[in-house]
Coordinates of N, CA and C in Angstrom, one line a residue:
Chain E
D197 N 161.0 205.7 64.5 CA 160.3 204.4 64.1 C 160.1 204.3 62.2
V198 N 160.0 203.0 62.4 CA 160.2 202.7 61.3 C 158.9 203.6 59.9
K199 N 158.7 203.2 59.0 CA 158.3 203.9 58.2 C 158.6 203.8 56.6
V200 N 157.1 204.2 56.5 CA 157.1 202.8 54.9 C 156.2 203.9 54.7
T201 N 156.8 204.5 54.0 CA 156.0 205.6 52.2 C 156.0 204.4 51.1
Q202 N 154.4 205.1 50.6 CA 153.7 204.8 49.1 C 153.9 206.2 47.9
S203 N 154.1 206.1 47.8 CA 154.1 207.6 46.6 C 153.5 207.9 46.7
S204 N 152.2 207.3 46.3 CA 151.0 208.0 46.1 C 149.3 207.4 46.1
R205 N 148.9 208.8 47.1 CA 147.7 208.4 48.0 C 146.7 207.8 47.3
Y206 N 146.5 208.8 45.7 CA 144.9 208.3 45.4 C 146.1 208.4 43.5
L207 N 145.1 207.3 43.1 CA 144.7 207.4 41.7 C 143.8 207.3 41.1
V208 N 144.0 207.6 39.3 CA 142.4 207.5 38.9 C 143.6 206.9 37.5
K209 N 143.0 206.2 37.0 CA 143.8 205.6 36.0 C 142.7 204.6 34.7
R210 N 143.3 204.6 33.2 CA 141.5 203.9 32.5 C 141.6 203.1 32.6
T211 N 140.8 202.0 32.0 CA 141.4 200.6 32.7 C 142.5 200.6 30.9
G212 N 143.2 199.7 31.2 CA 143.6 199.1 29.8 C 145.7 199.1 30.3
E213 N 145.8 200.4 31.1 CA 146.5 201.7 31.6 C 147.5 200.8 32.1
K214 N 148.9 200.8 32.1 CA 149.5 200.3 32.9 C 149.9 201.1 34.3
V215 N 150.4 200.2 35.8 CA 149.3 201.1 37.0 C 151.4 200.3 37.5
F216 N 151.9 201.8 38.1 CA 153.1 201.4 38.9 C 152.6 201.9 40.3
L217 N 152.7 201.0 41.4 CA 152.5 202.0 42.7 C 154.2 202.0 43.6
E218 N 154.6 202.7 43.9 CA 155.7 202.2 44.7 C 155.0 202.1 46.5
C219 N 156.9 202.0 46.6 CA 156.6 201.9 48.0 C 158.4 201.8 48.8
V220 N 158.6 201.8 49.6 CA 160.2 202.2 50.0 C 159.3 202.1 51.3
Q221 N 160.6 201.7 52.0 CA 160.8 201.5 52.7 C 162.1 201.5 54.1
D222 N 162.7 202.5 54.9 CA 163.4 202.8 55.6 C 164.6 202.4 57.1
M223 N 164.2 200.9 57.5 CA 164.6 200.3 58.4 C 165.7 198.4 57.6
D224 N 165.3 199.3 56.7 CA 167.1 198.3 56.1 C 165.5 196.6 56.4
H225 N 164.6 196.0 55.9 CA 163.4 195.4 56.9 C 163.7 194.4 55.3
E226 N 164.1 192.9 55.6 CA 163.9 192.2 54.1 C 162.8 191.6 53.9
N227 N 161.8 191.9 54.5 CA 160.3 191.4 54.5 C 159.1 192.2 53.7
M228 N 159.0 192.0 52.8 CA 158.2 193.5 52.4 C 157.0 192.9 51.6
F229 N 155.4 193.2 51.4 CA 153.9 192.7 51.4 C 153.1 193.5 50.4
W230 N 152.4 193.6 49.4 CA 151.7 194.3 48.8 C 149.8 193.2 49.0
Y231 N 149.9 193.8 50.1 CA 148.0 193.6 50.2 C 146.8 194.9 49.6
R232 N 145.3 194.2 49.0 CA 144.4 194.9 49.1 C 143.9 194.4 49.7
Q233 N 143.0 196.4 50.2 CA 141.4 195.7 50.9 C 140.4 195.7 50.2
D234 N 139.4 195.6 50.5 CA 138.1 195.5 49.9 C 137.4 195.6 51.1
P235 N 136.1 195.8 50.3 CA 135.6 195.5 52.4 C 134.8 194.9 52.1
G236 N 134.2 193.6 53.0 CA 133.5 192.6 53.8 C 134.9 191.3 53.4
L237 N 135.8 191.6 52.3 CA 136.9 191.2 52.2 C 138.0 191.2 53.0
G238 N 138.3 191.6 53.3 CA 139.7 192.2 53.9 C 140.7 192.7 53.3
L239 N 142.2 192.5 54.0 CA 143.0 192.2 53.5 C 143.3 191.0 52.7
R240 N 144.2 191.2 50.8 CA 144.1 189.4 50.5 C 145.7 190.4 50.3
L241 N 146.7 189.1 50.4 CA 148.2 188.6 49.8 C 147.8 188.9 47.9
I242 N 148.6 189.7 47.8 CA 149.3 189.9 47.1 C 150.0 189.4 46.4
Y243 N 151.3 189.7 46.9 CA 153.0 188.9 46.5 C 153.7 190.3 48.1
F244 N 154.6 189.1 47.7 CA 155.4 188.8 49.8 C 156.8 188.4 48.9
S245 N 157.9 189.7 49.5 CA 159.0 189.3 48.7 C 160.4 189.1 50.4
Y246 N 160.9 187.8 49.7 CA 162.3 188.4 51.2 C 163.7 188.8 51.2
D247 N 163.9 189.2 49.7 CA 165.4 189.8 50.0 C 165.2 190.5 48.2
V248 N 166.2 190.9 47.9 CA 166.1 191.6 47.1 C 165.7 190.2 45.7
K249 N 165.1 190.5 44.7 CA 165.3 190.0 43.8 C 164.2 188.7 43.3
M250 N 163.9 188.7 45.0 CA 162.6 187.6 45.3 C 161.6 187.6 45.9
K251 N 160.9 186.7 45.3 CA 159.6 187.4 45.0 C 158.1 185.5 45.5
E252 N 157.7 185.2 46.6 CA 156.7 184.9 46.1 C 155.1 185.2 46.0
K253 N 154.3 184.2 45.3 CA 152.8 184.1 45.4 C 152.2 184.4 46.5
G254 N 150.9 185.9 45.8 CA 149.9 185.1 47.6 C 148.8 184.3 46.9
D255 N 147.8 185.8 48.1 CA 146.7 184.8 47.3 C 146.2 184.8 46.2
I256 N 146.3 186.1 45.6 CA 146.0 186.9 44.5 C 146.3 187.2 43.8
P257 N 147.6 186.5 43.3 CA 148.4 187.4 42.1 C 148.3 187.6 40.6
E258 N 147.2 187.0 40.2 CA 146.6 187.5 38.5 C 146.7 189.0 38.8
G259 N 147.4 189.0 37.8 CA 146.5 190.6 37.2 C 147.8 191.5 38.2
Y260 N 148.9 190.5 38.0 CA 149.4 191.8 39.1 C 150.5 191.8 39.3
S261 N 152.1 192.5 38.8 CA 153.0 191.2 39.4 C 154.3 192.2 39.8
V262 N 155.3 192.6 40.4 CA 156.2 192.9 41.8 C 157.7 193.0 41.1
S263 N 158.7 193.6 41.5 CA 159.6 194.4 40.9 C 160.6 194.9 42.9
R264 N 161.5 194.0 43.3 CA 162.5 194.0 44.1 C 163.8 194.3 43.5
E265 N 164.3 195.4 42.3 CA 165.9 195.3 43.1 C 166.6 196.0 43.5
K266 N 165.7 197.4 44.9 CA 167.0 197.3 46.2 C 165.5 197.0 47.3
K267 N 166.7 195.9 48.3 CA 166.0 196.5 49.7 C 165.6 196.8 50.0
E268 N 165.2 198.5 49.9 CA 164.3 199.7 50.7 C 163.0 199.7 49.5
R269 N 163.4 198.9 48.2 CA 161.7 199.6 47.4 C 161.0 198.0 47.3
F270 N 160.2 198.3 47.0 CA 158.9 196.7 46.6 C 158.1 197.6 45.4
S271 N 157.5 197.3 44.6 CA 156.6 197.5 43.3 C 155.8 197.0 43.2
L272 N 154.5 197.3 42.8 CA 153.3 196.7 42.6 C 153.3 197.2 40.9
I273 N 153.2 196.7 39.9 CA 152.3 197.0 39.0 C 150.8 195.5 38.3
L274 N 150.9 196.9 37.8 CA 149.0 196.2 37.0 C 149.4 196.5 35.7
E275 N 149.4 195.5 35.3 CA 149.6 195.1 33.4 C 149.7 196.2 32.4
S276 N 147.7 196.0 32.8 CA 147.3 196.4 31.7 C 145.6 196.2 32.9
A277 N 145.3 197.5 33.1 CA 144.2 198.3 34.9 C 143.1 197.6 33.8
S278 N 142.5 196.8 35.0 CA 141.0 196.5 34.5 C 140.2 197.5 36.1
T279 N 138.5 197.0 35.7 CA 138.1 197.9 37.3 C 137.8 197.2 38.4
N280 N 137.9 195.7 38.2 CA 137.9 194.4 39.3 C 139.0 194.8 40.0
Q281 N 140.5 195.8 39.6 CA 141.0 196.3 40.9 C 141.4 197.4 41.5
T282 N 140.5 198.4 41.4 CA 139.6 199.9 42.5 C 139.9 198.6 42.8
S283 N 141.0 199.2 44.0 CA 140.7 199.0 45.7 C 142.0 200.0 46.4
M284 N 141.9 199.3 48.1 CA 142.8 200.3 48.4 C 144.0 198.9 48.4
Y285 N 145.4 199.5 48.1 CA 146.5 199.2 48.2 C 147.0 199.6 49.7
L286 N 148.1 198.5 49.8 CA 148.4 198.3 50.9 C 150.3 197.7 51.2
C287 N 151.0 198.4 51.2 CA 152.4 198.2 51.5 C 153.1 197.9 52.6
A288 N 153.1 196.8 53.5 CA 154.2 196.6 54.7 C 156.0 196.0 54.5
S289 N 155.7 195.9 55.5 CA 157.3 195.6 55.6 C 157.9 194.5 57.1
T290 N 158.1 193.6 57.2 CA 158.9 193.4 59.2 C 159.8 192.6 58.8
T291 N 160.5 192.5 59.5 CA 162.0 192.0 59.8 C 162.1 190.3 60.4
P292 N 162.3 188.8 60.1 CA 161.6 187.6 60.5 C 162.1 187.9 61.5
G293 N 161.3 187.0 62.5 CA 161.8 186.8 63.9 C 160.8 187.8 64.5
A294 N 161.0 189.4 64.1 CA 159.4 190.6 64.4 C 158.7 190.5 64.5
N295 N 158.3 189.6 63.0 CA 156.9 189.6 63.3 C 156.0 190.5 63.4
V296 N 156.0 191.4 63.2 CA 155.1 193.0 63.1 C 155.2 193.5 61.7
L297 N 154.4 193.4 61.1 CA 153.7 194.1 60.0 C 153.6 195.8 59.8
T298 N 154.6 196.4 59.6 CA 154.2 197.7 59.4 C 153.9 197.8 57.6
F299 N 152.7 199.3 57.9 CA 152.2 199.3 56.2 C 152.4 200.9 56.4
G300 N 152.4 201.2 54.9 CA 152.7 202.3 54.6 C 150.9 203.1 54.8
A301 N 150.8 203.6 53.3 CA 149.6 205.1 54.2 C 148.4 204.4 53.7
G302 N 148.9 203.4 52.0 CA 148.2 204.2 50.5 C 147.7 203.7 50.6
S303 N 147.3 203.4 49.0 CA 147.0 203.8 48.1 C 145.7 203.7 47.2
R304 N 144.6 204.3 47.3 CA 143.7 204.1 47.2 C 143.2 204.8 44.9
L305 N 143.2 203.7 44.4 CA 143.1 203.3 42.9 C 142.1 203.3 41.9
T306 N 141.6 204.0 42.0 CA 140.4 204.1 40.9 C 140.4 203.5 38.8
V307 N 139.6 202.5 38.4 CA 140.2 202.1 37.4 C 138.2 202.7 37.1
L308 N 138.8 203.7 35.9 CA 137.5 204.0 35.3 C 137.5 203.1 34.4
Chain N
Q158 N 141.7 176.0 54.0 CA 141.3 176.7 54.0 C 141.1 177.7 55.6
K159 N 142.8 177.6 56.0 CA 142.7 179.0 56.8 C 142.4 180.0 57.2
E160 N 141.9 180.1 58.5 CA 140.2 181.4 58.4 C 140.9 182.2 59.9
V161 N 140.0 183.3 58.9 CA 140.1 184.2 60.8 C 138.7 184.6 61.1
E162 N 138.3 184.6 62.1 CA 136.7 185.3 61.9 C 136.5 186.3 63.2
Q163 N 135.8 187.5 62.7 CA 135.6 188.7 63.4 C 134.7 188.8 63.6
N164 N 133.1 189.6 64.1 CA 131.9 190.1 64.2 C 132.3 190.9 63.8
S165 N 131.4 191.7 62.5 CA 131.3 193.0 61.1 C 131.8 193.8 62.6
G166 N 130.3 193.7 63.5 CA 130.1 195.1 64.1 C 128.7 195.2 63.2
P167 N 128.5 196.6 63.5 CA 128.9 197.9 64.6 C 128.7 197.1 66.1
L168 N 130.0 197.6 66.8 CA 130.4 196.7 68.9 C 130.2 198.9 69.2
S169 N 128.8 198.5 69.6 CA 128.3 200.2 70.2 C 129.0 199.9 71.2
V170 N 129.9 200.7 72.3 CA 129.6 200.7 73.7 C 130.0 202.7 74.4
P171 N 129.2 202.9 75.3 CA 129.8 203.7 75.7 C 130.7 205.0 75.8
E172 N 131.0 205.9 75.7 CA 132.4 206.5 76.8 C 132.7 205.9 78.6
G173 N 134.1 205.3 78.9 CA 134.3 204.5 79.4 C 133.8 203.9 79.9
A174 N 133.0 202.6 78.6 CA 132.8 201.4 78.9 C 134.1 200.8 78.6
I175 N 134.2 199.2 78.9 CA 134.9 198.0 78.1 C 134.4 197.9 77.3
A176 N 135.1 198.0 76.1 CA 134.4 197.2 74.9 C 135.7 195.8 74.5
S177 N 135.1 194.7 73.8 CA 135.4 193.3 73.6 C 135.5 192.8 72.6
L178 N 136.5 192.8 72.0 CA 136.4 192.1 70.6 C 137.6 190.2 70.8
N179 N 136.5 189.8 69.6 CA 136.6 188.6 69.7 C 137.3 188.2 68.3
C180 N 137.4 187.7 68.1 CA 138.0 186.7 66.9 C 138.7 185.2 67.1
T181 N 138.0 184.3 66.3 CA 138.7 182.7 65.6 C 139.5 183.2 65.6
Y182 N 140.4 181.4 65.0 CA 140.9 181.2 64.3 C 141.5 180.3 63.6
S183 N 141.7 178.9 62.4 CA 141.2 177.5 62.5 C 142.8 177.6 62.8
D184 N 143.9 177.6 62.0 CA 144.8 177.0 62.2 C 145.4 177.0 63.8
R185 N 145.0 175.2 64.1 CA 145.8 175.8 65.0 C 147.1 175.3 65.6
G186 N 148.1 175.5 64.6 CA 149.7 175.7 64.0 C 150.3 177.2 65.1
S187 N 148.6 178.5 65.0 CA 149.1 179.1 64.8 C 150.3 179.9 65.4
Q188 N 150.9 180.6 65.6 CA 151.5 181.3 66.5 C 152.4 182.4 67.3
S189 N 151.7 183.5 66.1 CA 151.4 184.8 67.0 C 150.5 185.8 66.2
F190 N 149.5 186.4 66.8 CA 148.4 187.1 66.7 C 148.6 188.5 66.9
F191 N 147.6 189.5 66.4 CA 148.1 191.1 66.7 C 146.7 191.6 66.7
W192 N 146.6 193.1 66.5 CA 145.1 193.8 66.3 C 145.7 194.7 66.4
Y193 N 145.6 195.2 65.2 CA 145.7 197.0 64.4 C 144.5 196.9 65.1
R194 N 144.7 198.5 64.7 CA 143.5 199.8 64.1 C 143.6 200.6 63.5
Q195 N 142.6 200.2 62.5 CA 142.0 201.4 61.5 C 141.1 201.9 61.4
Y196 N 141.9 203.4 61.1 CA 141.2 204.3 60.8 C 140.2 204.4 59.2
S197 N 139.1 204.7 59.3 CA 138.1 205.4 57.8 C 139.8 206.0 57.5
G198 N 139.6 205.0 56.1 CA 140.5 205.8 55.2 C 141.9 205.7 55.4
K199 N 141.9 205.4 56.5 CA 143.7 204.8 56.0 C 144.0 203.5 56.7
S200 N 144.6 203.5 56.9 CA 146.2 201.9 57.3 C 146.4 201.2 58.5
P201 N 146.5 200.1 58.4 CA 145.8 199.9 59.8 C 147.7 199.9 60.8
E202 N 147.0 200.0 61.5 CA 148.4 200.1 62.8 C 148.3 199.5 64.0
L203 N 149.6 198.9 64.8 CA 149.6 197.6 65.7 C 149.1 198.7 66.3
I204 N 148.5 197.8 67.6 CA 148.0 198.1 68.8 C 148.3 197.3 69.8
M205 N 149.0 195.4 69.7 CA 149.1 194.6 70.7 C 149.9 193.7 69.9
F206 N 150.7 192.8 70.1 CA 150.9 191.1 69.9 C 150.9 190.7 70.7
I207 N 150.7 189.0 70.3 CA 150.5 188.5 71.5 C 150.6 186.8 71.5
Y208 N 151.9 186.0 71.9 CA 151.5 184.4 71.0 C 152.1 184.0 71.9
S209 N 152.1 183.6 73.8 CA 151.7 183.1 75.0 C 150.6 182.9 75.2
N210 N 149.6 181.8 75.8 CA 148.4 181.8 75.9 C 148.5 182.6 77.4
G211 N 146.8 183.5 78.0 CA 147.0 184.3 78.9 C 146.8 186.1 78.0
D212 N 147.0 186.3 79.2 CA 146.5 188.1 79.2 C 148.4 188.9 79.6
K213 N 148.1 190.4 77.8 CA 148.7 190.6 77.5 C 148.6 192.3 77.8
E214 N 148.9 193.1 79.1 CA 148.8 194.8 79.2 C 149.4 195.0 78.7
D215 N 148.9 196.6 78.1 CA 149.5 197.7 77.5 C 148.4 199.2 77.7
G216 N 148.6 199.9 78.6 CA 147.7 200.3 78.9 C 146.3 200.0 79.1
R217 N 145.7 200.9 78.6 CA 144.3 200.7 78.7 C 143.5 199.4 77.6
F218 N 144.4 198.4 77.3 CA 144.5 198.1 76.4 C 145.3 196.5 76.6
T219 N 144.2 195.4 76.5 CA 144.6 194.6 76.8 C 144.9 193.3 76.1
A220 N 145.2 191.9 75.6 CA 144.9 190.7 74.2 C 145.0 189.6 75.2
Q221 N 143.8 188.5 75.1 CA 143.6 187.9 75.9 C 143.7 186.4 74.6
L222 N 144.4 185.2 74.8 CA 145.4 184.4 73.6 C 144.7 183.2 74.9
N223 N 143.8 182.2 73.8 CA 143.1 181.3 74.3 C 143.4 180.6 73.6
K224 N 145.0 179.6 72.7 CA 144.9 178.5 72.3 C 144.2 177.3 72.2
A225 N 143.8 176.9 72.8 CA 142.8 174.7 73.3 C 141.5 176.0 72.2
S226 N 141.2 176.4 72.4 CA 140.1 177.0 72.3 C 140.2 178.6 70.2
Q227 N 141.4 178.7 70.6 CA 141.9 179.0 69.7 C 141.2 180.7 69.3
Y228 N 141.0 181.3 70.2 CA 139.8 182.5 69.9 C 141.1 183.3 70.3
V229 N 141.4 184.5 70.1 CA 142.2 185.5 70.7 C 140.7 187.2 71.0
S230 N 140.9 187.5 72.1 CA 140.6 189.2 72.3 C 141.0 189.7 72.9
L231 N 140.8 191.1 72.1 CA 141.0 192.3 73.0 C 140.1 193.1 73.5
L232 N 140.7 193.8 74.5 CA 139.8 194.6 76.1 C 140.4 196.3 75.6
I233 N 139.4 196.7 75.4 CA 139.6 199.1 75.5 C 138.8 199.2 76.9
R234 N 139.8 199.3 77.7 CA 139.2 200.0 79.2 C 139.2 202.1 79.0
D235 N 138.1 202.1 79.8 CA 138.2 203.5 79.3 C 137.5 203.4 78.1
S236 N 136.9 202.8 77.5 CA 136.5 203.5 76.1 C 137.3 205.1 75.5
Q237 N 137.5 205.2 74.9 CA 137.2 207.0 74.2 C 136.7 206.9 73.7
P238 N 135.8 208.7 72.7 CA 135.2 208.4 71.4 C 136.3 208.2 70.0
S239 N 137.8 208.4 70.5 CA 138.8 208.4 69.8 C 139.7 207.1 68.7
D240 N 138.8 206.3 70.5 CA 138.5 204.2 69.8 C 137.8 203.9 68.9
S241 N 136.9 204.8 68.3 CA 135.9 204.2 66.9 C 137.8 203.8 66.1
A242 N 136.4 203.0 65.2 CA 137.3 202.3 64.1 C 136.8 201.8 64.0
T243 N 137.7 200.7 63.4 CA 137.6 199.0 63.0 C 139.2 198.1 63.3
Y244 N 138.9 197.1 64.3 CA 139.7 196.8 64.7 C 139.9 195.6 64.1
L245 N 141.2 194.5 63.7 CA 141.7 193.3 62.8 C 141.9 193.0 62.7
C246 N 142.2 191.3 63.5 CA 143.2 191.0 64.7 C 143.7 190.1 63.1
A247 N 144.3 189.2 63.4 CA 145.3 188.6 62.1 C 146.2 187.1 63.2
V248 N 146.8 186.8 62.3 CA 147.4 185.5 62.5 C 148.5 185.1 61.8
N249 N 149.7 184.4 62.5 CA 150.8 184.5 62.0 C 150.9 182.7 62.1
P250 N 150.5 182.1 60.9 CA 151.2 180.5 61.0 C 152.3 179.8 60.8
P251 N 152.1 178.9 61.4 CA 153.6 178.1 61.7 C 154.9 179.2 61.0
S252 N 155.6 179.1 61.9 CA 156.8 179.8 61.7 C 158.1 179.0 60.2
G253 N 158.0 179.8 59.0 CA 158.0 179.0 58.0 C 157.8 179.9 56.7
T254 N 156.4 181.3 57.2 CA 155.4 181.3 56.4 C 154.9 182.6 56.8
Y255 N 155.4 183.7 55.7 CA 155.3 185.3 56.5 C 153.7 185.2 55.7
K256 N 152.8 184.4 55.8 CA 151.3 185.0 55.2 C 149.9 185.5 56.0
Y257 N 150.3 186.1 57.5 CA 149.5 186.9 57.8 C 147.9 187.1 57.5
I258 N 147.6 186.3 58.5 CA 146.1 185.9 57.7 C 145.7 186.9 58.8
F259 N 144.8 188.1 57.8 CA 143.5 188.4 58.6 C 142.5 188.9 58.8
G260 N 141.1 188.5 60.1 CA 140.1 189.0 59.6 C 140.0 189.9 58.8
T261 N 138.0 190.0 58.9 CA 137.4 191.2 57.7 C 137.1 192.3 59.1
G262 N 137.4 192.0 60.1 CA 137.4 193.7 61.4 C 136.2 194.0 62.0
T263 N 136.4 194.8 63.6 CA 135.2 194.7 63.2 C 135.0 195.7 63.8
R264 N 133.5 196.7 63.9 CA 133.8 198.5 64.3 C 133.0 198.6 65.2
L265 N 133.9 199.4 65.7 CA 133.9 199.8 67.0 C 133.2 201.2 67.0
K266 N 131.8 201.8 67.9 CA 131.7 203.0 67.8 C 131.6 204.1 69.6
V267 N 132.2 203.9 69.9 CA 132.3 204.3 71.3 C 130.9 206.2 71.2
L268 N 130.3 205.7 72.0 CA 129.0 206.6 71.8 C 129.8 208.1 73.5
A269 N 130.0 208.9 72.7 CA 130.3 209.7 73.8 C 128.9 210.4 74.7

């Protein structure tokens, strides 16, 4: 089974802190995604990466950056956390052609 | 803005009944359609995907796609209390993009 692992399930941070969310997949998938999920708004794409060091902005990239130095690892960075970034963050991966997103367990971030 | 719409529910059905979940999408060029189940506090997990018009069955689940009406549905036969969850419809726009568009989900409650 494809496994997508998010290193932190629950985080509590202060406004202005730098936050790193890590995601690792073990199936050699080219494509990796970061979404955030908020009640009533559904899943919204933050960033997408289709190869090492390659990235594309999603629908809500403001306030976020990403890093993909290795194929299996895709990191989401909040340079200066704000309270409106309190959310559930979901990492996912897929292989071109398969089109099926496999999600990690999620990281619930609270910014105080 | 390309959209995927679902009734938020809750949809309540008695145990053993058929649950019918519906989804409409606006991009007529969409090619792949997915149903994910999400338990409270957990990440989405794939139930089924469908690419072609018609029905696709997998155990108690049947996905139905009607591209002319831009409509996709999920039927759950012999509903069980363990089926109580939020069901997300997702649509993959025309090939060459990786922007899966998610509906906000329908909450299903199966009453014992």
